[in-house]
Coordinates of C-alpha atoms in Angstrom, one line a residue:
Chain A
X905 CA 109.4 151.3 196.6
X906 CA 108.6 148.0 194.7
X907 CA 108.9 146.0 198.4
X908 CA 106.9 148.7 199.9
X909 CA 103.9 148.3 196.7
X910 CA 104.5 144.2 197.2
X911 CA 103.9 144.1 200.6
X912 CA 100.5 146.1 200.6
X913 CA 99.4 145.0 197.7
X914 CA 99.9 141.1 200.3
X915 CA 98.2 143.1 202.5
X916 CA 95.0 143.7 200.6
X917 CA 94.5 140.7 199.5
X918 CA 94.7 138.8 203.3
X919 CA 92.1 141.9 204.2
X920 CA 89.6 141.0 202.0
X921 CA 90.3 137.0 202.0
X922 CA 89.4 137.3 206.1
X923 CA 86.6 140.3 206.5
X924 CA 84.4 138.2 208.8
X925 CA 87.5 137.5 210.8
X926 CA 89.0 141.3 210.4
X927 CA 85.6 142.8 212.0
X928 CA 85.9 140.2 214.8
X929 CA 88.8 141.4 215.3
X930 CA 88.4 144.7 214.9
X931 CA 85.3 144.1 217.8
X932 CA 86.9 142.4 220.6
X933 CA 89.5 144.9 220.9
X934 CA 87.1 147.5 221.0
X935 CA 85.0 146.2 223.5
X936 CA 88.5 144.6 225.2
X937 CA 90.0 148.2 225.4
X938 CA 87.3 150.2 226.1
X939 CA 87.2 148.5 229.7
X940 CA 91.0 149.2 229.8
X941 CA 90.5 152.5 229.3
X942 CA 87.5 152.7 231.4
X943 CA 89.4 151.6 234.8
X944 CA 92.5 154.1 234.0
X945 CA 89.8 156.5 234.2
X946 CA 88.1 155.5 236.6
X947 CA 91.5 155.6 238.7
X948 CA 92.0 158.9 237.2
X949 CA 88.6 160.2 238.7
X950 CA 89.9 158.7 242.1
X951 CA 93.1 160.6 241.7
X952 CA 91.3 163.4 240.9
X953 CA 89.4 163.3 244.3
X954 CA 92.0 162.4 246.5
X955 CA 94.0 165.5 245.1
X956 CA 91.4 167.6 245.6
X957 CA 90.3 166.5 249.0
X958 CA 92.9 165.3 251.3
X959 CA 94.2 168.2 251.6
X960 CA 91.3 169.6 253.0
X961 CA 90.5 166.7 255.7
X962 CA 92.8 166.0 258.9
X963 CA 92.5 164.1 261.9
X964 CA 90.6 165.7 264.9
X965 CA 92.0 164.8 268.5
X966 CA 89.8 166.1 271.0
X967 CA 90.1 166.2 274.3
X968 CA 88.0 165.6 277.4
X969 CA 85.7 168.5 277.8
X970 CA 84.3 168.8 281.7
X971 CA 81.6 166.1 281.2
X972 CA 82.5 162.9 279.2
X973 CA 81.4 159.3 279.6
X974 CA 84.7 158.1 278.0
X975 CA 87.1 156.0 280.7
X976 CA 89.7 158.4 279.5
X977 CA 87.8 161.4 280.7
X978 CA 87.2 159.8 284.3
X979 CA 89.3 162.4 285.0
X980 CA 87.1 165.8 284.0
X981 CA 88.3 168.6 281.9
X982 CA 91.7 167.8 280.3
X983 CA 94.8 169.4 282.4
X984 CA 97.5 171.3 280.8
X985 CA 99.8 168.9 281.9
X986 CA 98.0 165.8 279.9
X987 CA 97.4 167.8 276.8
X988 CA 101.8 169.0 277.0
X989 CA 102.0 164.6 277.1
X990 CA 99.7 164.4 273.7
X991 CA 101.8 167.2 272.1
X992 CA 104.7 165.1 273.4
X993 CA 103.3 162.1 271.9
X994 CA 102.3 163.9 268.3
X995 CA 106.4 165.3 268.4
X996 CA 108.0 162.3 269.2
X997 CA 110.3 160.7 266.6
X998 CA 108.1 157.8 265.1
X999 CA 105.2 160.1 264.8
X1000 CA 106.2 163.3 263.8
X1001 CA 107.5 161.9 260.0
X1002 CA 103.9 161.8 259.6
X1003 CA 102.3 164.9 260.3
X1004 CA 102.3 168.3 258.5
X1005 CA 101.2 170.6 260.9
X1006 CA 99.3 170.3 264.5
X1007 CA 97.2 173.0 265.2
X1008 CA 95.4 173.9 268.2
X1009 CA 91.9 174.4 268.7
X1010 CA 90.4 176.0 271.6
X1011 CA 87.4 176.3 273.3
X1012 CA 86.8 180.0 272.2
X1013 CA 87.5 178.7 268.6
X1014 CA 85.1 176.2 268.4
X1015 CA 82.6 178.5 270.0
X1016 CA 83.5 180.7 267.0
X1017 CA 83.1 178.4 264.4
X1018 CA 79.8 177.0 265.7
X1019 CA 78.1 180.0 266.0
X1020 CA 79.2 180.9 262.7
X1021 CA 78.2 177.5 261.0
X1022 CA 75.0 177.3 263.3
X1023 CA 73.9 181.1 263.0
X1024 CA 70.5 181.8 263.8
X1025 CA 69.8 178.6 264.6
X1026 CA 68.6 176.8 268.7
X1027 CA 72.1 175.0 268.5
X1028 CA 74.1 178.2 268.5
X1029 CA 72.3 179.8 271.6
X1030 CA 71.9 177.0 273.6
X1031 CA 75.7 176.7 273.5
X1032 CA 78.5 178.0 275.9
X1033 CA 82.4 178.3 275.5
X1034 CA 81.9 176.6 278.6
X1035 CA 80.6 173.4 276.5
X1036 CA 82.8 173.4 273.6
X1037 CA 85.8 171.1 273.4
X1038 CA 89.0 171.6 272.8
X1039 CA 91.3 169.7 270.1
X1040 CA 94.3 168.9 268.1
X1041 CA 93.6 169.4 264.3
X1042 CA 96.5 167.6 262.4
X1043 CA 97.2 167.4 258.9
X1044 CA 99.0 164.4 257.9
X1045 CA 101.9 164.1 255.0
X1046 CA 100.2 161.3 253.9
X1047 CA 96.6 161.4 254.5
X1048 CA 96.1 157.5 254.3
X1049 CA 98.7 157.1 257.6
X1050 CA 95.7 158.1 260.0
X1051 CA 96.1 155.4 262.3
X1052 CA 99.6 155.5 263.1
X1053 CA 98.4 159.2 264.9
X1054 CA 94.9 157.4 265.8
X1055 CA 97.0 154.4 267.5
X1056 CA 99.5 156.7 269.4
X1057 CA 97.1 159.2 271.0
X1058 CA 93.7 156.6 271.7
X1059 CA 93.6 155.9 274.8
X1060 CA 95.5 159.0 276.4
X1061 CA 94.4 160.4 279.3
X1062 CA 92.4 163.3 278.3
X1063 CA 91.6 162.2 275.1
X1064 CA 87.7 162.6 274.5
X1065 CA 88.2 160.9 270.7
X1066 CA 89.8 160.8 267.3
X1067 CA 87.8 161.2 264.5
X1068 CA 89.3 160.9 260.9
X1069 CA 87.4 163.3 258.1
X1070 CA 89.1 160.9 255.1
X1071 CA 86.2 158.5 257.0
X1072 CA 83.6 160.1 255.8
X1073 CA 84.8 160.4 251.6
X1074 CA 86.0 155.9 252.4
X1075 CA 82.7 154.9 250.8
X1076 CA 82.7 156.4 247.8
X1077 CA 86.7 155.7 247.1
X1078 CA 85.8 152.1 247.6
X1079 CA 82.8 151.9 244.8
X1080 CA 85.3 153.5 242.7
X1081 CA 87.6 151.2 243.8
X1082 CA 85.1 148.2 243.0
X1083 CA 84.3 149.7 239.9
X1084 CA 88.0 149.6 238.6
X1085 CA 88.6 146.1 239.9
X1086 CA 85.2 145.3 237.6
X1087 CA 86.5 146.8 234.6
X1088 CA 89.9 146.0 235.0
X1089 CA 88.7 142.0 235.5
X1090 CA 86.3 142.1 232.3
X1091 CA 89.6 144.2 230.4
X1092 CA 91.9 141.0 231.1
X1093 CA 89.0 138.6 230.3
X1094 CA 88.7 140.5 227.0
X1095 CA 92.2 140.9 226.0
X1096 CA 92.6 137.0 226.4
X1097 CA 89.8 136.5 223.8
X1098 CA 91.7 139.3 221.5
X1099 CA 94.7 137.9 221.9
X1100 CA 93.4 134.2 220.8
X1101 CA 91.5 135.7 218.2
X1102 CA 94.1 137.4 216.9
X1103 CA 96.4 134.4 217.2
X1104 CA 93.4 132.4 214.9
X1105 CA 93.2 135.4 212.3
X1106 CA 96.7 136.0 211.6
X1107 CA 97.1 131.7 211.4
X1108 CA 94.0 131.4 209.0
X1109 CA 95.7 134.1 207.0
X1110 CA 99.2 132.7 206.7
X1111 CA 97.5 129.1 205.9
X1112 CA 95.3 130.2 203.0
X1113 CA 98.4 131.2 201.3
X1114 CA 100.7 128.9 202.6
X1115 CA 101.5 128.3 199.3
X1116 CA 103.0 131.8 198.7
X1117 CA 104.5 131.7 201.8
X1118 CA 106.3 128.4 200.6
X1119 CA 107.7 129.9 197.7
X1120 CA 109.0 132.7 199.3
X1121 CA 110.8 130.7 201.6
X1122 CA 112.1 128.6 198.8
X1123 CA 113.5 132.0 196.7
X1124 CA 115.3 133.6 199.7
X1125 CA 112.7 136.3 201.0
X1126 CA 113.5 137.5 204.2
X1127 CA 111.5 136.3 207.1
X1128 CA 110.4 140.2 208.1
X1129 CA 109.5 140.2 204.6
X1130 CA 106.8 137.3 204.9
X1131 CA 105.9 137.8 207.9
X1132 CA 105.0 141.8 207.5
X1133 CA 101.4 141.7 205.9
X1134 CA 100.5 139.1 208.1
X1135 CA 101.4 141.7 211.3
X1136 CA 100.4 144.8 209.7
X1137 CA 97.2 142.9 209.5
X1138 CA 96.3 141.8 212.6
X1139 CA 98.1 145.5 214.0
X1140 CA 95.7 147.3 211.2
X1141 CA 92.3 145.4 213.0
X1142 CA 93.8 145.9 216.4
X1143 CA 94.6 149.3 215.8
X1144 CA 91.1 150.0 214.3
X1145 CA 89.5 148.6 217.4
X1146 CA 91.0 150.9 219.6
X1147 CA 90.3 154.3 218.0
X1148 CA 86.8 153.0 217.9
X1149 CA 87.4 152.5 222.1
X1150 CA 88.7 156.0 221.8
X1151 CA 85.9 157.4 219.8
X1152 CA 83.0 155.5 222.4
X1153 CA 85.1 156.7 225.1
X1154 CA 85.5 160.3 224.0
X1155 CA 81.8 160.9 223.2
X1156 CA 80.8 158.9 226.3
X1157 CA 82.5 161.0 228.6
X1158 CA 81.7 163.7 226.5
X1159 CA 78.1 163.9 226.6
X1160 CA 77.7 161.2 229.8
X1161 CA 80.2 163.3 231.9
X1162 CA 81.3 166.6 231.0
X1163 CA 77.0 167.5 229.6
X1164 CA 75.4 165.9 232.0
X1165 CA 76.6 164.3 235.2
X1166 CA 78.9 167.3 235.7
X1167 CA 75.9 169.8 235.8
X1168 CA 74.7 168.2 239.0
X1169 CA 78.4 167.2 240.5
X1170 CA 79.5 170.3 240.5
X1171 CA 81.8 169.8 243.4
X1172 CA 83.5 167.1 242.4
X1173 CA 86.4 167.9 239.8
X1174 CA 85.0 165.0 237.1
X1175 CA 87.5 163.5 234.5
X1176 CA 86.8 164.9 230.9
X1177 CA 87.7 164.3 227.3
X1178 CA 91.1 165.7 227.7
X1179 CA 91.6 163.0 230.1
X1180 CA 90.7 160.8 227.1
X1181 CA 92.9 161.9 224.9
X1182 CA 95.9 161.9 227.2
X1183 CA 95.2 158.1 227.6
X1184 CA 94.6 158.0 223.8
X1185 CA 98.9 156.9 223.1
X1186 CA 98.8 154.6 225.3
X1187 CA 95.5 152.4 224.2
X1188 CA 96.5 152.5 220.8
X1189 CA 100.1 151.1 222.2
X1190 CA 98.1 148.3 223.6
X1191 CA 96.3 147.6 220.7
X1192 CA 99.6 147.3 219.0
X1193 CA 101.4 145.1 221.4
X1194 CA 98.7 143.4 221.7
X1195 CA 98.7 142.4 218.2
X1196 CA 102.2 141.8 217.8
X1197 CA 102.4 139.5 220.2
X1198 CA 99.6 137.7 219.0
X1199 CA 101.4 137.6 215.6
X1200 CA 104.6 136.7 216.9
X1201 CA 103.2 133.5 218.5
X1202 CA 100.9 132.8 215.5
X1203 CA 103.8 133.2 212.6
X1204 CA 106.2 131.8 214.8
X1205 CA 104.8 128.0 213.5
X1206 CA 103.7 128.9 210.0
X1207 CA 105.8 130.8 208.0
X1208 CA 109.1 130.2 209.6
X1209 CA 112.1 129.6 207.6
Chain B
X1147 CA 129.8 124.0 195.4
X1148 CA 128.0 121.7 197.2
X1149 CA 129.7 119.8 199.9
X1150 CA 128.4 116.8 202.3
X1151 CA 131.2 115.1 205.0
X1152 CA 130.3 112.3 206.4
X1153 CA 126.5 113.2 206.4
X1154 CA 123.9 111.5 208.4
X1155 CA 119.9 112.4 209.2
X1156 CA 117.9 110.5 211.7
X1157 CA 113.9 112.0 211.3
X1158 CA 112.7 109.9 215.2
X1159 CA 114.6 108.7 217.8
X1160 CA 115.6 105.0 217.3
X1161 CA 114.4 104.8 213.6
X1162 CA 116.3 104.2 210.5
X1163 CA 118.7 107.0 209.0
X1164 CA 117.0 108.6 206.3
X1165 CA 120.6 109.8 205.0
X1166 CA 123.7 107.9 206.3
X1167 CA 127.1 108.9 206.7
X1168 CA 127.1 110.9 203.2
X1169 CA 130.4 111.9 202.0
X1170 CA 129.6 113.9 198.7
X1171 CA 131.6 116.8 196.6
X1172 CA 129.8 118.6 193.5
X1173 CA 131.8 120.9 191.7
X1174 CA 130.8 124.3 190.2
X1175 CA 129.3 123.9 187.0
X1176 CA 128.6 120.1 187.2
X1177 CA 125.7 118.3 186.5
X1178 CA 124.6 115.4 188.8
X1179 CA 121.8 113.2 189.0
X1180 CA 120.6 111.9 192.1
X1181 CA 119.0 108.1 192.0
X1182 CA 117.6 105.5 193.5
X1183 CA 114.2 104.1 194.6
X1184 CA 111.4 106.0 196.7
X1185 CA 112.9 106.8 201.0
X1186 CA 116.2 106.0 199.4
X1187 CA 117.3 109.7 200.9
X1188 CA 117.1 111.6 197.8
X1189 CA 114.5 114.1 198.9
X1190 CA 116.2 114.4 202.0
X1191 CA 119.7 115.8 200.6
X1192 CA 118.3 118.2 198.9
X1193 CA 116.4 119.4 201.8
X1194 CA 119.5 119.2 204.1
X1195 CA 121.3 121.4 201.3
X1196 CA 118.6 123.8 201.1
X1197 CA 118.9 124.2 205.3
X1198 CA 115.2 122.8 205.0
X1199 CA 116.4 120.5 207.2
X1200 CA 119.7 119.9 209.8
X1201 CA 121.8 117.0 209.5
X1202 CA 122.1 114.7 213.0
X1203 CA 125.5 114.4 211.8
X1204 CA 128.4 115.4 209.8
X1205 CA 128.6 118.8 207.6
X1206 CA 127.6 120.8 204.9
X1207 CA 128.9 123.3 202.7
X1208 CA 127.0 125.0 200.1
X1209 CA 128.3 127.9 198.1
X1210 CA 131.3 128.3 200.4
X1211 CA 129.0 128.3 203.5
X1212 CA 129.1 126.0 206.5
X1213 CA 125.3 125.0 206.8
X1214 CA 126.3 123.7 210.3
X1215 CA 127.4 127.2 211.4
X1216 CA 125.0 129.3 209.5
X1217 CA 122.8 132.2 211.3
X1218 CA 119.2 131.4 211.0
X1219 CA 118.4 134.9 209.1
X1220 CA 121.3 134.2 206.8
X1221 CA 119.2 131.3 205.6
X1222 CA 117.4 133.5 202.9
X1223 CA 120.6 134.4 201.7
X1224 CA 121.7 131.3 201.1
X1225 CA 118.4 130.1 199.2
X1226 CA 118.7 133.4 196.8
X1227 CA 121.9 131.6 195.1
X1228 CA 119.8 128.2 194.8
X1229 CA 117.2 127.6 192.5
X1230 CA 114.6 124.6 193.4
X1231 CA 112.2 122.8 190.9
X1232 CA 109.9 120.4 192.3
X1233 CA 107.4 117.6 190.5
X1234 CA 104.3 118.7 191.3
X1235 CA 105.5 122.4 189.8
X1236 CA 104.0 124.5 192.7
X1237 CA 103.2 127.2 190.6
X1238 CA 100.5 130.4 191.7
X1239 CA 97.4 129.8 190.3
X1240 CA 95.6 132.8 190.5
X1241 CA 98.7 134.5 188.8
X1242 CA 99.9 134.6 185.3
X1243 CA 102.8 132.6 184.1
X1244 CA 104.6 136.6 183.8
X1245 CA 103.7 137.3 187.5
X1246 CA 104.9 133.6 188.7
X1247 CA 108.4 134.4 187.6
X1248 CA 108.1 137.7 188.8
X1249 CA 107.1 136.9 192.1
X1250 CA 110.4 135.2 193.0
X1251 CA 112.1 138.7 192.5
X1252 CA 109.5 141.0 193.7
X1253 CA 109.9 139.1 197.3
X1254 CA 112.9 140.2 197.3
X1255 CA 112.5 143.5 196.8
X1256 CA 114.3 143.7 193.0
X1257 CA 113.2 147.2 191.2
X1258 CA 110.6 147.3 188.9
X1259 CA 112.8 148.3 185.8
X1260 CA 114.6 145.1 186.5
X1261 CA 111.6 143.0 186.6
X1262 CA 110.7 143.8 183.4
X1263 CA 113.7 143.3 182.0
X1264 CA 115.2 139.9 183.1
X1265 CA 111.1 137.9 183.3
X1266 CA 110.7 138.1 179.7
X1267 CA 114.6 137.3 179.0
X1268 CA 114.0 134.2 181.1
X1269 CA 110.8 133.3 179.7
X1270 CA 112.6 133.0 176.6
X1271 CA 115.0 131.3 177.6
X1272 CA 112.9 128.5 178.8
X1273 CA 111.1 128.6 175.5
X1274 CA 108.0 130.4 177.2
X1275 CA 108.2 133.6 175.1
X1276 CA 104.4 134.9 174.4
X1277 CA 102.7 132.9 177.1
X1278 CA 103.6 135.7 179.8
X1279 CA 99.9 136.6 180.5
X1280 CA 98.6 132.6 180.5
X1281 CA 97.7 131.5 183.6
X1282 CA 99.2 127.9 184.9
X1283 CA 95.6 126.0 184.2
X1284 CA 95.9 127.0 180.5
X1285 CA 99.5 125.4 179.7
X1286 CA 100.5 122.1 179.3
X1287 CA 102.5 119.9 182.1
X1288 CA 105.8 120.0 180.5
X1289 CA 105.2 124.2 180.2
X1290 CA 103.9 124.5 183.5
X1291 CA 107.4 122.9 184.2
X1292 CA 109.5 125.3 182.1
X1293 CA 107.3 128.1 183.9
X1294 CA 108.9 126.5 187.4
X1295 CA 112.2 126.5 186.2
X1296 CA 112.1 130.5 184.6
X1297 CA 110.7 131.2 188.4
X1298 CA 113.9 129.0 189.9
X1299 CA 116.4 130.4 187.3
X1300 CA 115.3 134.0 187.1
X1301 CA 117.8 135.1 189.5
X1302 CA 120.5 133.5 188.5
X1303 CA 121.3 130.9 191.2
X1304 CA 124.8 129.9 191.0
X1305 CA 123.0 126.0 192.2
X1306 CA 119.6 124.7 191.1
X1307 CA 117.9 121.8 192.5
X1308 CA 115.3 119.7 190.8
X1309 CA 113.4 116.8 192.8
X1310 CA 112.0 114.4 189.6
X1311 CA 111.2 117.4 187.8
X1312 CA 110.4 114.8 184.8
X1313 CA 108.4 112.9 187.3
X1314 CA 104.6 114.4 185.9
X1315 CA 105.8 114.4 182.9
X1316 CA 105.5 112.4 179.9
X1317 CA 109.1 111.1 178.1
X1318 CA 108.5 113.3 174.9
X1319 CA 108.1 116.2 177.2
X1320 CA 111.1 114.9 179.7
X1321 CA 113.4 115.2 177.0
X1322 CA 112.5 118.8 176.4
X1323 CA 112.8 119.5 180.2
X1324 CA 116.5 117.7 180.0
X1325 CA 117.3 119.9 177.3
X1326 CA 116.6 123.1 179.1
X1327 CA 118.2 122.0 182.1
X1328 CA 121.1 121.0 180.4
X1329 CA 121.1 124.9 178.8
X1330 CA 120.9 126.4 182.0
X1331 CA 124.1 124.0 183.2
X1332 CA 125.9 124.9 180.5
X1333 CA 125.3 128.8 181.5
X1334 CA 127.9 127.5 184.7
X1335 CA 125.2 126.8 186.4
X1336 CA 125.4 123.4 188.8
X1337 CA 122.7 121.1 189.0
X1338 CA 121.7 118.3 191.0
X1339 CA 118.4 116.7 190.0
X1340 CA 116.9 113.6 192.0
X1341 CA 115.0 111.3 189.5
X1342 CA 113.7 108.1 189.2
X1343 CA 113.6 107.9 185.2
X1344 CA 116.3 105.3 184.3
X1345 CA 116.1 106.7 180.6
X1346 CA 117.0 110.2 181.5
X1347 CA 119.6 109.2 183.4
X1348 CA 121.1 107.0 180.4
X1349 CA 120.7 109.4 177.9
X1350 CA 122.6 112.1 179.6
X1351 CA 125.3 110.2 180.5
X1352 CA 126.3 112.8 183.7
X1353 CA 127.8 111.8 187.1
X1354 CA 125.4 109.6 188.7
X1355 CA 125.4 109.1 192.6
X1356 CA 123.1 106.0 193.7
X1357 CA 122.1 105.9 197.3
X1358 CA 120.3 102.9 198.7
X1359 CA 118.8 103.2 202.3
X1360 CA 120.2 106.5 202.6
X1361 CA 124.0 105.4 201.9
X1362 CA 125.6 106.4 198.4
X1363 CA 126.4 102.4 197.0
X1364 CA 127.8 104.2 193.6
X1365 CA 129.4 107.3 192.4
X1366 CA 130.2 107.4 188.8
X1367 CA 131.1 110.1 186.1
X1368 CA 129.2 109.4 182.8
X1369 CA 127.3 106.8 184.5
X1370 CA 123.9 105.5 183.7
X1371 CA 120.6 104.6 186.3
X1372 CA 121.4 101.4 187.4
X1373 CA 124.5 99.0 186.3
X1374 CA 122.1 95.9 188.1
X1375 CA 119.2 96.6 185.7

């Protein structure tokens, strides 16, 4: 109880001895950490819409309908025999780990689905049967694999072209991307200046009272015991900074993401505050480490036994 | 209680030893005084016995412990049963003389109830009774002194060390100082004091160790500061 009462009463007194220095603190992990947490969720919002849509795309193989310019159409309409080969070719042992399901479109069922998409419009009369192709629609285990399907079945005989939906969705998974490389590169930047301030706080602190430091090392206290204020001091400011990352985060998103942006977004499934929150542990843990490995190195030299 | 075989302490690489192939035994409950003239290795045994420093050479065993062999966090333990006084007092100023003796025992997490118990008992001891809530700027050298010993004394170490505790100090004062250390000896308590003050030494008439250049040149019970002078 008495060690408990000594230890924060040690603690008080560093606080206020170092203020400036505490709010420094107390600032660069804020700013440091609310970068951290902004590329998790940024890759949590690229999670998000790679869950939702790659299991909607798949890659369309379709094959030579009576007039193509393509080499591999030289040929005319596709033959039964060429399109048994690309079946072949999507069953055979180093491509079928890789596919889900291959399914077969004809030229009645894109008919179908034209005129349905295209209703009432000059596209859907003007159309035949006649003119539609036919195609391979294949869903992929792994939607990123495309080209190992695109590199086996380009080139066929009878095949008109591949086309990968996932294409279309590439630009906007590489801004994300960008934006979490950005973030992640200004986090690191940010937790080296925490961790040398840090360092420079909790070594001020043990130097101004170096002299009661001294003494305790002369009367036998225990090192945890001289060292604890100065840790629970810089883990106090660290910890601090990051529930003020939290708090910026969680009414950012809130009124940034869930009020607004998700009003006109409303297809994309958007990462909200309970997103935050499950993050939440795991910011304040690197606040935490991040402090007590800045202390370690910092007492290491100044109040070691 | 305190024992040095064949002790030796170089500081750099290539330079002299501060502390030379020491060989030294003090008993339990014996008082010993330390002398010879400034970088003679005075300061530096009582460093090496504290574990302030590690010998290049030779052991040391203080209160049954092999220094040599000791874990690093068994070093407080080993400091709790010795008591250090120093010349230049190194007392707290922004706490009272009470909370300067105190302080040695709340580091180490004593109870409260026992704090305010054995503080006052040694502030009388050391003659310091009533000046509990001074702070250090308002006594005198010599009490300043007695308030550094109450803080080395107040948990009983079984081995106090002074470094020219007398050194600040004027001789009227000194005596007093002598004459509480010499109480606190006679409590069983063994002391080994480094000094400089030749009158001290001859007054006491205790075992007197001489060390030149780091090498003891004399060891002699009931000796006095220097036999040459």
């Amino acid at each position: 109880m008495s060690r408990a009462r000594f230890v924060l009463a040690e603690l008080a007194t560093g606080l206020r001895r170092n203020v400036s220095m505490t709010v420094a603190v107390i600032i660069v992990t804020f700013v440091s950490l609310t970068f951290v947490a902004a590329a998790a969720l940024t890759q949590m919002q690229i999670g998000n819409l790679k869950d939702d849509w790659y299991d909607k795309v798949e890659v369309s193989i379709f094959l030579c309908p009576s007039d193509s310019s393509v080499p591999t159409c030289a040929d005319g309409e596709v033959t039964a025999a060429q399109r048994d080969e690309i079946l072949a070719v999507l069953n055979s042992d180093s491509v079928a780990p890789y596919i889900d399901t291959v399914y077969t479109e004809s030229k009645q069922e894109a008919y179908d689905a034209l005129q349905e998409q295209m209703a009432g419009t000059v596209w859907a009369e003007s159309v035949t049967v006649d003119l539609m192709q036919m195609s391979f629609r294949v869903k992929l285990k792994d939607p990123e694999q495309y080209q190992v399907v695109a590199d086996a079945v380009a080139g066929r005989p009878g095949v008109d072209s591949v086309r990968d939906q996932r294409q279309i969705l590439e630009p906007l998974f590489v801004i994300l991307q960008r934006a979490t490389l950005l973030s992640a590169g200004l986090a690191a930047v940010m937790i080296i200046a925490a961790v040398l301030l840090i360092t420079t706080t909790i070594r001020l602190s043990a130097l101004s009272r170096r002299r009661e430091t001294g003494i305790m090392r002369l009367v036998g206290a225990s090192n945890l015991f001289i060292q604890l204020p100065f840790m629970i001091e810089g883990a106090l400011a660290a910890t601090v900074g990051s529930l003020l990352a939290l708090g910026a985060l969680y009414f950012g998103v809130r009124y940034l993401i869930e009020d607004w942006l998700a009003n006109s977004l409303q297809w994309a499934n958007l990462v909200t505050t309970d997103d935050v929150l499950a993050i939440a542990p795991w910011l304040v843990l690197i606040a935490i480490a991040l402090a007590a490995f800045s202390s370690a190195v910092a007492l290491s030299r100044y109040t070691r036994v | 209680m305190i024992r040095f075989q064949n002790v030796s302490k170089v500081y750099a690489r290539g330079a002299r030893a501060a502390v030379d192939r020491v060989t030294l035994d003090v008993e339990r409950g014996e008082f010993l005084f330390l002398v010879g003239s400034s970088g003679s290795g005075k300061s530096t045994c009582l460093r090496l016995a504290l574990r302030e420093e590690r010998p290049t050479g030779g052991k040391i065993f203080v209160a049954g412990r092999d220094l040599s062999t000791l874990r690093q966090w068994k070093v407080p333990h080993l400091r709790r049963q010795i008591g250090v006084v120093f010349q230049d007092f190194r007392l707290l100023p922004n706490k009272t003389v009470f909370d300067n003796v105190a302080f040695a025992l709340q580091v180490l997490g004593k109870p409260r109830h026992h704090i305010m118990t054995t503080v006052p008992e040694t502030l009388d001891l050391v003659g310091l009774d009533g000046k509990g809530k001074r702070y250090p700027h308002e006594l005198s050298g010599g009490e300043q002194q007695r308030v550094a010993i109450a803080r080395a004394f107040v948990n009983r170490p079984a081995i106090l060390l002074a470094d020219e505790p007398t050194g600040n100090l004027d001789p009227a004062t000194s005596v007093g100082i002598m004459r509480l250390l010499d109480r606190i000896n006679r409590t069983g308590t063994t002391i080994v004091m480094a000094t400089h003050d030749d009158e001290i030494v001859d007054q006491m008439r205790k075992r007197v160790v001489e060390l030149a250049d780091g090498a003891i040149v004399r060891d002699q019970s009931r000796g006095v500061y220097g036999a040459a002078r």
